[in-house]
Protein backbone atom coordinates (compact mmCIF):
# COMPACT_ATOMS: atom_id res chain seq x y z
CA UNK A 1 0.00 0.00 0.00
CA UNK A 2 2.17 2.90 1.16
CA UNK A 3 5.94 2.78 0.98
CA UNK A 4 7.04 1.74 4.39
CA UNK A 5 10.31 0.91 5.97
CA UNK A 6 10.16 0.30 9.70
CA UNK A 7 12.74 -1.32 11.88
CA UNK A 8 12.24 -1.89 15.56
CA UNK A 9 15.50 -1.27 17.31
CA UNK A 10 16.32 -1.37 20.99
CA UNK A 11 17.90 2.04 21.14
CA UNK A 12 18.39 3.89 24.34
CA UNK A 13 16.40 7.07 24.28
CA UNK A 14 18.86 9.09 26.24
CA UNK A 15 22.09 7.50 25.15
CA UNK A 16 20.93 6.81 21.60
CA UNK A 17 23.62 4.23 20.86
CA UNK A 18 23.93 2.23 17.69
CA UNK A 19 21.66 -0.76 17.18
CA UNK A 20 24.19 -3.38 18.32
CA UNK A 21 24.98 -1.60 21.60
CA UNK A 22 23.85 -3.58 24.68
CA UNK A 23 20.67 -2.41 26.35
CA UNK A 24 21.32 0.55 28.67
CA UNK A 25 20.77 0.42 32.40
CA UNK A 26 17.11 0.76 33.39
CA UNK A 27 17.79 4.15 34.96
CA UNK A 28 19.06 5.57 31.69
CA UNK A 29 16.48 3.81 29.61
CA UNK A 30 13.44 5.61 28.33
CA UNK A 31 10.76 3.97 26.32
CA UNK A 32 11.48 0.31 25.78
CA UNK A 33 11.95 0.63 22.06
CA UNK A 34 12.69 3.33 19.53
CA UNK A 35 11.29 3.02 16.03
CA UNK A 36 13.20 4.23 13.01
CA UNK A 37 11.88 4.75 9.49
CA UNK A 38 13.55 5.86 6.28
CA UNK A 39 12.28 8.40 3.77
CA UNK A 40 14.39 9.56 0.79
CA UNK A 41 17.41 7.90 2.42
CA UNK A 42 17.04 9.86 5.69
CA UNK A 43 16.44 8.03 8.99
CA UNK A 44 13.75 9.42 11.32
CA UNK A 45 13.48 8.05 14.86
CA UNK A 46 10.52 7.90 17.24
CA UNK A 47 12.07 7.70 20.72
CA UNK A 48 8.73 7.22 22.42
CA UNK A 49 6.16 9.01 24.53
CA UNK A 50 7.64 11.42 27.12
CA UNK A 51 4.62 13.44 28.26
CA UNK A 52 0.89 13.24 28.88
CA UNK A 53 -1.54 15.85 30.15
CA UNK A 54 -5.16 16.88 30.05
CA UNK A 55 -7.71 19.60 30.64
CA UNK A 56 -10.82 18.10 32.26
CA UNK A 57 -13.92 17.81 30.05
CA UNK A 58 -15.99 20.13 32.28
CA UNK A 59 -13.46 22.99 32.55
CA UNK A 60 -15.07 26.40 31.86
CA UNK A 61 -13.16 29.14 30.00
CA UNK A 62 -13.49 32.85 30.75
CA UNK A 63 -16.68 33.39 28.69
CA UNK A 64 -18.43 30.76 30.84
CA UNK A 65 -18.50 28.10 28.10
CA UNK A 66 -16.97 24.63 28.39
CA UNK A 67 -13.49 24.63 26.94
CA UNK A 68 -13.41 21.96 24.25
CA UNK A 69 -12.37 21.08 20.76
CA UNK A 70 -9.03 22.66 21.54
CA UNK A 71 -6.95 20.03 19.80
CA UNK A 72 -8.38 21.12 16.44
CA UNK A 73 -5.41 23.45 16.11
CA UNK A 74 -2.42 24.21 18.36
CA UNK A 75 0.76 26.29 18.08
CA UNK A 76 3.48 27.28 20.52
CA UNK A 77 3.35 31.04 21.18
CA UNK A 78 6.48 32.84 20.03
CA UNK A 79 9.08 33.58 22.66
CA UNK A 80 7.58 31.31 25.32
CA UNK A 81 9.45 27.97 24.94
CA UNK A 82 12.00 27.82 27.77
CA UNK A 83 14.34 25.09 29.03
CA UNK A 84 15.18 25.02 32.72
CA UNK A 85 18.18 23.66 34.65
CA UNK A 86 16.00 20.99 36.34
CA UNK A 87 15.34 19.43 32.92
CA UNK A 88 11.80 20.77 32.56
CA UNK A 89 10.44 22.99 29.78
CA UNK A 90 7.74 25.65 29.99
CA UNK A 91 5.78 27.56 27.39
CA UNK A 92 2.44 28.79 26.16
CA UNK A 93 0.21 27.05 23.65
CA UNK A 94 -2.27 28.92 21.49
CA UNK A 95 -5.16 26.52 20.81
CA UNK A 96 -8.20 26.92 18.59
CA UNK A 97 -11.46 24.96 18.92
CA UNK A 98 -13.60 24.24 15.85
CA UNK A 99 -17.31 25.13 15.94
CA UNK A 100 -18.53 24.53 19.49
CA UNK A 101 -20.68 21.77 20.99
CA UNK A 102 -22.59 20.46 17.99
CA UNK A 103 -23.87 16.99 18.88
CA UNK A 104 -27.48 18.23 18.58
CA UNK A 105 -26.78 20.44 15.55
CA UNK A 106 -24.45 23.35 14.83
CA UNK A 107 -24.60 26.42 17.08
CA UNK A 108 -23.97 30.16 16.93
CA UNK A 109 -20.51 29.75 18.49
CA UNK A 110 -18.22 32.75 18.10
CA UNK A 111 -14.75 31.62 16.98
CA UNK A 112 -12.13 31.98 19.71
CA UNK A 113 -8.57 31.09 20.58
CA UNK A 114 -7.29 30.19 24.02
CA UNK A 115 -3.87 30.42 25.63
CA UNK A 116 -2.67 27.59 27.86
CA UNK A 117 0.58 27.47 29.78
CA UNK A 118 2.40 24.18 30.27
CA UNK A 119 5.28 22.52 32.06
CA UNK A 120 6.86 19.50 30.38
CA UNK A 121 8.87 17.19 32.64
CA UNK A 122 9.92 14.51 30.13
CA UNK A 123 9.39 11.01 31.51
CA UNK A 124 11.77 8.51 29.97
CA UNK A 125 11.71 5.48 32.27
CA UNK A 126 10.17 2.25 31.04
CA UNK A 127 8.30 1.80 34.35
CA UNK A 128 4.55 2.33 34.11
CA UNK A 129 3.17 5.44 35.84
CA UNK A 130 -0.37 5.51 37.17
CA UNK A 131 -2.83 7.84 35.44
CA UNK A 132 -2.57 10.59 38.10
CA UNK A 133 1.25 10.64 38.15
CA UNK A 134 1.33 10.58 34.35
CA UNK A 135 -0.50 13.92 34.30
CA UNK A 136 2.45 15.52 36.09
CA UNK A 137 4.63 15.01 32.99
CA UNK A 138 2.74 17.64 30.95
CA UNK A 139 0.89 19.99 33.29
CA UNK A 140 -1.46 22.42 31.56
CA UNK A 141 -3.14 25.55 32.92
CA UNK A 142 -5.70 27.71 31.19
CA UNK A 143 -4.80 31.38 30.97
CA UNK A 144 -7.05 33.35 28.60
CA UNK A 145 -9.50 33.49 25.69
CA UNK A 146 -9.64 35.87 22.70
CA UNK A 147 -12.98 36.08 20.85
CA UNK A 148 -12.69 36.63 17.09
CA UNK A 149 -14.60 38.98 14.80
CA UNK A 150 -14.97 39.32 11.07
CA UNK A 151 -15.36 42.48 8.99
CA UNK A 152 -16.95 45.49 10.72
CA UNK A 153 -16.28 43.96 14.13
CA UNK A 154 -19.15 41.44 13.65
CA UNK A 155 -19.06 38.18 15.62
CA UNK A 156 -18.37 35.03 13.65
CA UNK A 157 -20.65 31.98 13.96
CA UNK A 158 -20.31 28.19 13.95
CA UNK A 159 -23.74 27.52 12.41
CA UNK A 160 -23.93 25.38 9.30
CA UNK A 161 -23.28 27.62 6.27
CA UNK A 162 -26.70 27.48 4.67
CA UNK A 163 -26.20 30.85 2.94
CA UNK A 164 -23.51 32.79 1.10
CA UNK A 165 -22.35 36.40 0.99
CA UNK A 166 -21.23 37.47 -2.49
CA UNK A 167 -17.68 38.71 -3.10
CA UNK A 168 -17.18 42.31 -1.97
CA UNK A 169 -14.47 44.77 -0.88
CA UNK A 170 -11.61 42.46 -1.84
CA UNK A 171 -13.13 39.47 -0.04
CA UNK A 172 -14.32 36.41 -2.02
CA UNK A 173 -17.79 34.84 -1.75
CA UNK A 174 -17.97 33.41 1.78
CA UNK A 175 -20.11 30.93 3.73
CA UNK A 176 -22.56 32.58 6.13
CA UNK A 177 -25.08 31.28 8.64
CA UNK A 178 -28.66 30.91 7.41
CA UNK A 179 -30.31 34.34 7.74
CA UNK A 180 -33.44 32.54 9.04
CA UNK A 181 -31.59 31.28 12.10
CA UNK A 182 -31.84 33.37 15.26
CA UNK A 183 -28.58 35.30 15.42
CA UNK A 184 -27.87 37.60 18.29
CA UNK A 185 -26.96 41.29 17.96
CA UNK A 186 -26.41 41.68 14.21
CA UNK A 187 -28.75 42.03 11.29
CA UNK A 188 -26.05 40.74 8.93
CA UNK A 189 -25.70 36.96 8.54
CA UNK A 190 -22.43 36.03 10.22
CA UNK A 191 -19.41 34.60 8.53
CA UNK A 192 -19.43 31.02 9.74
CA UNK A 193 -16.24 29.16 10.62
CA UNK A 194 -15.21 25.61 11.48
CA UNK A 195 -11.53 26.14 12.30
CA UNK A 196 -9.05 23.24 12.05
CA UNK A 197 -5.59 24.75 11.62
CA UNK A 198 -3.49 27.65 12.99
CA UNK A 199 -0.16 29.26 12.06
CA UNK A 200 1.22 32.13 14.16
CA UNK A 201 3.20 34.92 12.46
CA UNK A 202 6.06 36.99 13.87
CA UNK A 203 3.94 40.18 13.71
CA UNK A 204 1.27 38.65 15.98
CA UNK A 205 -1.21 38.09 13.14
CA UNK A 206 -2.20 34.49 12.39
CA UNK A 207 -3.62 32.22 9.73
CA UNK A 208 -6.57 29.89 10.33
CA UNK A 209 -7.81 27.15 8.02
CA UNK A 210 -11.40 25.90 8.01
CA UNK A 211 -13.60 23.07 6.83
CA UNK A 212 -16.63 24.99 5.60
CA UNK A 213 -15.04 26.99 2.76
CA UNK A 214 -12.61 25.35 2.84
CA UNK A 215 -10.87 28.70 3.22
CA UNK A 216 -7.81 30.20 4.83
CA UNK A 217 -8.36 33.30 6.98
CA UNK A 218 -5.81 35.88 8.11
CA UNK A 219 -6.54 37.46 11.52
CA UNK A 220 -4.85 40.38 13.27
CA UNK A 221 -3.18 39.96 16.66
CA UNK A 222 -6.38 41.42 18.16
CA UNK A 223 -8.50 38.65 16.59
CA UNK A 224 -10.06 40.63 13.72
CA UNK A 225 -10.35 39.28 10.17
CA UNK A 226 -7.92 40.90 7.70
CA UNK A 227 -7.99 38.70 4.63
CA UNK A 228 -9.68 35.62 3.14
CA UNK A 229 -8.08 33.14 0.73
CA UNK A 230 -10.30 31.11 -1.60
CA UNK A 231 -8.82 27.89 -3.06
CA UNK A 232 -9.16 26.85 -6.74
CA UNK A 233 -12.60 25.95 -8.13
CA UNK A 234 -11.80 22.21 -7.97
CA UNK A 235 -11.84 22.43 -4.15
CA UNK A 236 -14.90 24.65 -3.66
CA UNK A 237 -18.11 22.74 -2.84
CA UNK A 238 -20.52 23.11 -5.77
CA UNK A 239 -24.00 21.74 -6.27
CA UNK A 240 -25.37 21.99 -9.85
CA UNK A 241 -22.49 24.33 -10.67
CA UNK A 242 -23.24 26.73 -7.79
CA UNK A 243 -21.36 27.27 -4.51
CA UNK A 244 -23.07 25.49 -1.60
CA UNK A 245 -21.10 25.35 1.65
CA UNK A 246 -23.41 23.23 3.81
CA UNK A 247 -21.69 20.49 5.81
CA UNK A 248 -24.91 18.45 6.07
CA UNK A 249 -24.46 16.79 2.65
CA UNK A 250 -21.69 16.21 0.15
CA UNK A 251 -21.59 18.60 -2.83
CA UNK A 252 -21.40 17.40 -6.49
CA UNK A 253 -17.74 18.48 -6.72
CA UNK A 254 -15.13 19.99 -4.39
CA UNK A 255 -14.31 19.19 -0.77
CA UNK A 256 -16.51 16.51 0.82
CA UNK A 257 -18.68 17.51 3.82
CA UNK A 258 -16.49 17.91 6.95
CA UNK A 259 -13.33 17.12 4.97
CA UNK A 260 -11.92 20.63 4.55
CA UNK A 261 -8.55 22.22 5.30
CA UNK A 262 -7.67 20.21 8.43
CA UNK A 263 -3.97 20.69 7.82
CA UNK A 264 -2.22 24.09 7.97
CA UNK A 265 1.50 24.71 8.40
CA UNK A 266 4.27 27.09 7.32
CA UNK A 267 7.84 26.86 6.07
CA UNK A 268 9.22 29.74 8.14
CA UNK A 269 12.34 30.07 5.97
CA UNK A 270 10.49 30.68 2.68
CA UNK A 271 7.16 32.02 4.02
CA UNK A 272 5.27 29.27 2.24
CA UNK A 273 1.92 28.45 3.83
CA UNK A 274 0.67 24.89 3.20
CA UNK A 275 -2.93 23.69 3.55
CA UNK A 276 -4.15 20.13 3.04
CA UNK A 277 -7.63 18.64 2.62
CA UNK A 278 -8.59 15.95 5.15
CA UNK A 279 -9.30 13.53 2.27
CA UNK A 280 -10.09 13.54 -1.48
CA UNK A 281 -12.50 15.94 -3.18
CA UNK A 282 -15.76 14.41 -4.43
CA UNK A 283 -14.53 14.24 -8.05
CA UNK A 284 -11.33 12.55 -6.80
CA UNK A 285 -13.26 9.76 -5.04
CA UNK A 286 -14.11 11.63 -1.84
CA UNK A 287 -17.69 10.37 -1.72
CA UNK A 288 -16.58 6.99 -0.33
CA UNK A 289 -14.02 5.96 2.33
CA UNK A 290 -12.80 3.21 -0.03
CA UNK A 291 -11.81 5.72 -2.71
CA UNK A 292 -10.98 8.94 -0.82
CA UNK A 293 -7.24 8.45 -0.29
CA UNK A 294 -5.80 10.86 -2.87
CA UNK A 295 -5.99 14.23 -1.15
CA UNK A 296 -4.44 17.54 -2.22
CA UNK A 297 -1.83 19.80 -0.63
CA UNK A 298 -1.65 23.52 -1.55
CA UNK A 299 1.22 25.99 -1.17
CA UNK A 300 0.71 29.78 -0.89
CA UNK A 301 3.43 32.42 -0.89
CA UNK A 302 2.68 34.59 2.15
CA UNK A 303 5.86 36.73 1.96
CA UNK A 304 3.81 39.84 1.24
CA UNK A 305 0.20 39.16 2.19
CA UNK A 306 -0.95 42.79 2.00
CA UNK A 307 -0.04 42.78 -1.72
CA UNK A 308 -0.98 39.25 -2.81
CA UNK A 309 -0.97 35.63 -1.71
CA UNK A 310 -0.37 33.58 -4.86
CA UNK A 311 -0.95 29.83 -5.07
CA UNK A 312 2.53 28.50 -5.89
CA UNK A 313 2.17 24.73 -5.67
CA UNK A 314 -0.29 21.84 -5.50
CA UNK A 315 0.48 18.14 -5.00
CA UNK A 316 -1.38 14.86 -4.53
CA UNK A 317 -0.82 13.05 -1.22
CA UNK A 318 -1.81 9.35 -0.88
CA UNK A 319 -3.30 8.75 2.57
CA UNK A 320 -2.93 5.41 4.38
CA UNK A 321 -5.76 2.88 4.26
CA UNK A 322 -7.06 0.38 6.81
CA UNK A 323 -6.88 -3.33 6.11
CA UNK A 324 -10.52 -3.05 5.09
CA UNK A 325 -9.61 -0.38 2.52
CA UNK A 326 -10.95 2.69 4.37
CA UNK A 327 -8.97 5.92 4.08
CA UNK A 328 -7.34 7.13 7.31
CA UNK A 329 -8.14 10.80 6.76
CA UNK A 330 -5.54 13.41 7.71
CA UNK A 331 -6.28 15.81 10.58
CA UNK A 332 -3.09 17.89 10.57
CA UNK A 333 0.21 18.46 8.78
CA UNK A 334 3.46 20.05 9.96
CA UNK A 335 6.26 21.22 7.66
CA UNK A 336 9.73 19.87 8.52
CA UNK A 337 12.13 20.77 5.67
CA UNK A 338 13.38 19.44 2.29
CA UNK A 339 9.84 18.92 0.99
CA UNK A 340 9.00 16.71 3.98
CA UNK A 341 5.99 16.96 6.30
CA UNK A 342 4.44 15.21 9.27
CA UNK A 343 0.84 14.06 8.67
CA UNK A 344 -1.55 13.09 11.48
CA UNK A 345 -3.79 10.43 9.92
CA UNK A 346 -6.28 8.37 11.91
CA UNK A 347 -9.57 6.58 12.33
CA UNK A 348 -12.40 7.90 14.56
CA UNK A 349 -12.16 5.26 17.28
CA UNK A 350 -11.13 5.73 20.91
CA UNK A 351 -12.61 7.75 23.80
CA UNK A 352 -15.59 9.74 22.48
CA UNK A 353 -15.43 7.90 19.14
CA UNK A 354 -17.33 5.17 17.35
CA UNK A 355 -15.55 2.17 18.88
CA UNK A 356 -13.25 1.66 21.89
CA UNK A 357 -10.38 0.24 19.89
CA UNK A 358 -8.49 2.43 17.46
CA UNK A 359 -6.58 0.71 14.69
CA UNK A 360 -4.78 3.77 13.24
CA UNK A 361 -3.60 7.02 14.85
CA UNK A 362 -0.22 8.11 13.61
CA UNK A 363 2.01 11.08 12.95
CA UNK A 364 3.42 9.85 9.63
CA UNK A 365 5.85 11.37 7.13
CA UNK A 366 5.40 12.35 3.52
CA UNK A 367 7.66 13.93 0.95
CA UNK A 368 6.65 15.97 -2.12
CA UNK A 369 10.15 15.68 -3.61
CA UNK A 370 9.61 14.13 -7.03
CA UNK A 371 5.82 14.54 -6.86
CA UNK A 372 4.00 16.33 -9.72
CA UNK A 373 3.14 19.99 -9.11
CA UNK A 374 -0.36 20.35 -10.60
CA UNK A 375 -1.12 23.95 -9.62
CA UNK A 376 -2.44 26.16 -12.40
CA UNK A 377 -3.27 23.14 -14.57
CA UNK A 378 -6.57 21.68 -15.80
CA UNK A 379 -6.88 19.87 -12.44
CA UNK A 380 -7.94 23.15 -10.82
CA UNK A 381 -11.20 22.70 -12.75
CA UNK A 382 -13.59 20.26 -11.02
CA UNK A 383 -14.38 18.52 -14.32
CA UNK A 384 -10.81 17.12 -14.44
CA UNK A 385 -10.33 14.76 -11.47
CA UNK A 386 -6.85 13.76 -10.32
CA UNK A 387 -8.20 10.40 -9.14
CA UNK A 388 -11.60 9.52 -10.57
CA UNK A 389 -13.24 6.87 -8.31
CA UNK A 390 -10.00 6.83 -6.31
CA UNK A 391 -7.72 5.76 -9.18
CA UNK A 392 -4.77 8.14 -9.68
CA UNK A 393 -4.74 9.79 -13.14
CA UNK A 394 -1.84 8.69 -15.39
CA UNK A 395 1.00 11.20 -15.54
CA UNK A 396 0.60 12.39 -11.93
CA UNK A 397 3.20 11.27 -9.40
CA UNK A 398 1.85 11.45 -5.85
CA UNK A 399 3.91 12.26 -2.74
CA UNK A 400 5.77 9.44 -0.93
CA UNK A 401 4.07 8.53 2.37
CA UNK A 402 5.61 6.43 5.17
CA UNK A 403 4.37 5.28 8.57
CA UNK A 404 6.07 6.88 11.62
CA UNK A 405 4.80 7.63 15.17
CA UNK A 406 2.03 5.29 16.39
CA UNK A 407 -0.10 6.99 19.09
CA UNK A 408 -1.78 3.67 19.99
CA UNK A 409 1.41 1.74 20.84
CA UNK A 410 0.36 -0.39 23.81
CA UNK A 411 3.69 -0.27 25.67
CA UNK A 412 4.01 3.49 25.31
CA UNK A 413 0.43 4.17 26.43
CA UNK A 414 0.85 1.86 29.45
CA UNK A 415 3.88 3.91 30.64
CA UNK A 416 1.40 6.81 31.14
CA UNK A 417 -1.51 4.80 32.58
CA UNK A 418 -3.32 4.89 29.22
CA UNK A 419 -4.70 2.19 26.95
CA UNK A 420 -6.37 1.52 23.59
CA UNK A 421 -9.57 -0.57 23.34
CA UNK A 422 -12.06 -1.52 26.10
CA UNK A 423 -12.76 -0.47 28.79
CA UNK A 424 -14.25 2.86 27.82
CA UNK A 425 -13.02 5.06 30.68
CA UNK A 426 -10.93 8.21 31.21
CA UNK A 427 -7.69 6.28 30.60
CA UNK A 428 -8.80 5.31 27.07
CA UNK A 429 -6.89 7.30 24.44
CA UNK A 430 -9.14 9.94 22.79
CA UNK A 431 -10.56 9.32 19.33
CA UNK A 432 -9.83 12.58 17.54
CA UNK A 433 -6.21 13.78 17.51
CA UNK A 434 -5.98 16.81 15.22
CA UNK A 435 -2.92 18.94 15.93
CA UNK A 436 0.89 18.98 15.86
CA UNK A 437 3.54 21.33 17.25
CA UNK A 438 7.34 20.99 17.45
CA UNK A 439 9.84 22.31 19.99
CA UNK A 440 13.60 21.72 20.26
CA UNK A 441 14.88 19.32 22.93
CA UNK A 442 18.13 21.32 23.05
CA UNK A 443 20.29 18.24 23.68
CA UNK A 444 23.69 18.93 22.08
CA UNK A 445 24.28 15.16 21.71
CA UNK A 446 21.10 14.96 19.60
CA UNK A 447 20.75 18.28 17.77
CA UNK A 448 18.00 16.88 15.50
CA UNK A 449 15.75 15.84 18.39
CA UNK A 450 12.42 17.59 18.89
CA UNK A 451 9.39 17.27 21.12
CA UNK A 452 6.29 16.54 19.08
CA UNK A 453 3.21 17.84 20.90
CA UNK A 454 -0.29 16.74 19.88
CA UNK A 455 -3.75 17.40 21.35
CA UNK A 456 -7.18 15.87 20.83
CA UNK A 457 -10.46 17.46 19.80
CA UNK A 458 -12.92 16.17 22.45
CA UNK A 459 -15.99 17.57 20.61
CA UNK A 460 -16.87 19.41 23.88
CA UNK A 461 -18.20 16.10 25.26
CA UNK A 462 -18.99 16.58 28.95
CA UNK A 463 -21.75 15.49 31.32
CA UNK A 464 -21.49 18.97 32.92
CA UNK A 465 -21.09 21.17 29.86
CA UNK A 466 -22.07 24.78 29.17
CA UNK A 467 -22.64 25.92 25.59
CA UNK A 468 -23.47 29.58 24.84
CA UNK A 469 -24.27 29.91 28.53
CA UNK A 470 -26.75 26.97 28.54
CA UNK A 471 -25.93 23.79 30.51
CA UNK A 472 -25.84 20.49 28.61
CA UNK A 473 -25.15 16.81 29.31
CA UNK A 474 -23.46 15.00 26.43
CA UNK A 475 -23.70 11.67 28.28
CA UNK A 476 -19.92 11.15 28.44
CA UNK A 477 -16.85 12.96 29.80
CA UNK A 478 -14.04 13.16 27.25
CA UNK A 479 -11.04 15.10 28.56
CA UNK A 480 -8.89 17.26 26.29
CA UNK A 481 -5.82 14.97 26.14
CA UNK A 482 -2.26 15.92 25.15
CA UNK A 483 0.64 13.63 24.20
CA UNK A 484 4.32 14.57 23.81
CA UNK A 485 6.78 12.38 21.88
CA UNK A 486 10.53 12.74 21.40
CA UNK A 487 11.54 12.34 17.76
CA UNK A 488 14.66 12.71 15.62
CA UNK A 489 13.96 14.76 12.47
CA UNK A 490 17.18 15.22 10.48
CA UNK A 491 15.46 17.13 7.62
CA UNK A 492 14.58 20.09 9.86
CA UNK A 493 17.15 22.83 9.10
CA UNK A 494 19.08 23.42 12.35
CA UNK A 495 17.81 26.51 14.11
CA UNK A 496 14.65 26.87 11.99
CA UNK A 497 12.27 25.68 14.72
CA UNK A 498 14.01 27.99 17.19
CA UNK A 499 13.62 30.90 14.74
CA UNK A 500 9.95 30.08 14.20
CA UNK A 501 9.41 29.98 17.97
CA UNK A 502 11.26 33.25 18.48
CA UNK A 503 13.79 31.74 20.91
C1 LIG B 1 -16.53 -0.22 25.13
O1 LIG B 1 -16.21 -0.64 26.44
C2 LIG B 1 -17.32 -0.71 27.33
C3 LIG B 1 -16.79 -1.15 28.67
O2 LIG B 1 -16.06 -0.14 29.27
C4 LIG B 1 -18.36 -1.67 26.82
O3 LIG B 1 -19.50 -1.63 27.66
C5 LIG B 1 -18.77 -1.27 25.41
O4 LIG B 1 -19.64 -2.23 24.89
C6 LIG B 1 -17.54 -1.14 24.52
N1 LIG B 1 -17.96 -0.61 23.24
C7 LIG B 1 -17.73 -1.25 22.10
C8 LIG B 1 -18.27 -0.59 20.88
O5 LIG B 1 -17.11 -2.29 22.05
C1 LIG C 1 18.89 25.67 27.36
O1 LIG C 1 19.32 25.22 26.07
C2 LIG C 1 20.43 25.94 25.57
C3 LIG C 1 20.68 25.52 24.14
O2 LIG C 1 20.28 24.24 23.87
C4 LIG C 1 21.63 25.72 26.47
O3 LIG C 1 22.74 26.41 25.97
C5 LIG C 1 21.26 26.20 27.86
O4 LIG C 1 22.32 25.92 28.74
C6 LIG C 1 19.99 25.55 28.37
N1 LIG C 1 19.59 26.20 29.60
C7 LIG C 1 19.27 25.52 30.67
C8 LIG C 1 18.84 26.35 31.83
O5 LIG C 1 19.30 24.30 30.72
PDB file of N, CA and C and ligand atoms in Angstrom, residues 82-87 89 441-444 498, ligand 2:
ATOM      1  N   UNK A  82      10.838  27.600  26.906  1.00  0.00           N
ATOM      2  CA  UNK A  82      12.001  27.823  27.772  1.00  0.00           C
ATOM      3  C   UNK A  82      12.474  26.510  28.375  1.00  0.00           C
ATOM      4  N   UNK A  83      13.786  26.260  28.335  1.00  0.00           N
ATOM      5  CA  UNK A  83      14.336  25.090  29.031  1.00  0.00           C
ATOM      6  C   UNK A  83      14.905  25.530  30.386  1.00  0.00           C
ATOM      7  N   UNK A  84      14.747  24.674  31.368  1.00  0.00           N
ATOM      8  CA  UNK A  84      15.181  25.021  32.718  1.00  0.00           C
ATOM      9  C   UNK A  84      16.252  24.050  33.205  1.00  0.00           C
ATOM     10  N   UNK A  85      17.050  24.472  34.182  1.00  0.00           N
ATOM     11  CA  UNK A  85      18.181  23.658  34.651  1.00  0.00           C
ATOM     12  C   UNK A  85      17.723  22.335  35.260  1.00  0.00           C
ATOM     13  N   UNK A  86      16.481  22.253  35.754  1.00  0.00           N
ATOM     14  CA  UNK A  86      15.996  20.988  36.336  1.00  0.00           C
ATOM     15  C   UNK A  86      15.512  20.003  35.264  1.00  0.00           C
ATOM     16  N   UNK A  87      15.721  20.359  33.987  1.00  0.00           N
ATOM     17  CA  UNK A  87      15.336  19.425  32.916  1.00  0.00           C
ATOM     18  C   UNK A  87      13.905  19.578  32.450  1.00  0.00           C
ATOM     19  N   UNK A  89      10.645  21.984  30.842  1.00  0.00           N
ATOM     20  CA  UNK A  89      10.435  22.989  29.784  1.00  0.00           C
ATOM     21  C   UNK A  89       9.090  23.655  30.052  1.00  0.00           C
ATOM     22  N   UNK A 441      14.501  19.935  21.655  1.00  0.00           N
ATOM     23  CA  UNK A 441      14.885  19.320  22.928  1.00  0.00           C
ATOM     24  C   UNK A 441      16.096  20.077  23.498  1.00  0.00           C
ATOM     25  N   UNK A 442      16.962  20.563  22.589  1.00  0.00           N
ATOM     26  CA  UNK A 442      18.129  21.321  23.048  1.00  0.00           C
ATOM     27  C   UNK A 442      19.211  20.441  23.643  1.00  0.00           C
ATOM     28  N   UNK A 443      19.276  19.182  23.194  1.00  0.00           N
ATOM     29  CA  UNK A 443      20.290  18.241  23.680  1.00  0.00           C
ATOM     30  C   UNK A 443      21.431  18.247  22.658  1.00  0.00           C
ATOM     31  N   UNK A 444      22.608  18.762  23.056  1.00  0.00           N
ATOM     32  CA  UNK A 444      23.685  18.928  22.078  1.00  0.00           C
ATOM     33  C   UNK A 444      24.151  17.588  21.501  1.00  0.00           C
ATOM     34  N   UNK A 498      13.713  26.946  16.203  1.00  0.00           N
ATOM     35  CA  UNK A 498      14.009  27.987  17.192  1.00  0.00           C
ATOM     36  C   UNK A 498      13.616  29.364  16.635  1.00  0.00           C
TER      37      UNK A 498
HETATM   38  C1  LIG B   2      18.885  25.668  27.363  1.00  0.00           C
HETATM   39  O1  LIG B   2      19.325  25.223  26.071  1.00  0.00           O
HETATM   40  C2  LIG B   2      20.432  25.939  25.571  1.00  0.00           C
HETATM   41  C3  LIG B   2      20.684  25.523  24.143  1.00  0.00           C
HETATM   42  O2  LIG B   2      20.276  24.242  23.865  1.00  0.00           O
HETATM   43  C4  LIG B   2      21.628  25.717  26.469  1.00  0.00           C
HETATM   44  O3  LIG B   2      22.736  26.414  25.974  1.00  0.00           O
HETATM   45  C5  LIG B   2      21.264  26.203  27.862  1.00  0.00           C
HETATM   46  O4  LIG B   2      22.316  25.923  28.736  1.00  0.00           O
HETATM   47  C6  LIG B   2      19.994  25.545  28.368  1.00  0.00           C
HETATM   48  N1  LIG B   2      19.590  26.198  29.599  1.00  0.00           N
HETATM   49  C7  LIG B   2      19.273  25.517  30.671  1.00  0.00           C
HETATM   50  C8  LIG B   2      18.842  26.348  31.825  1.00  0.00           C
HETATM   51  O5  LIG B   2      19.302  24.299  30.724  1.00  0.00           O
END
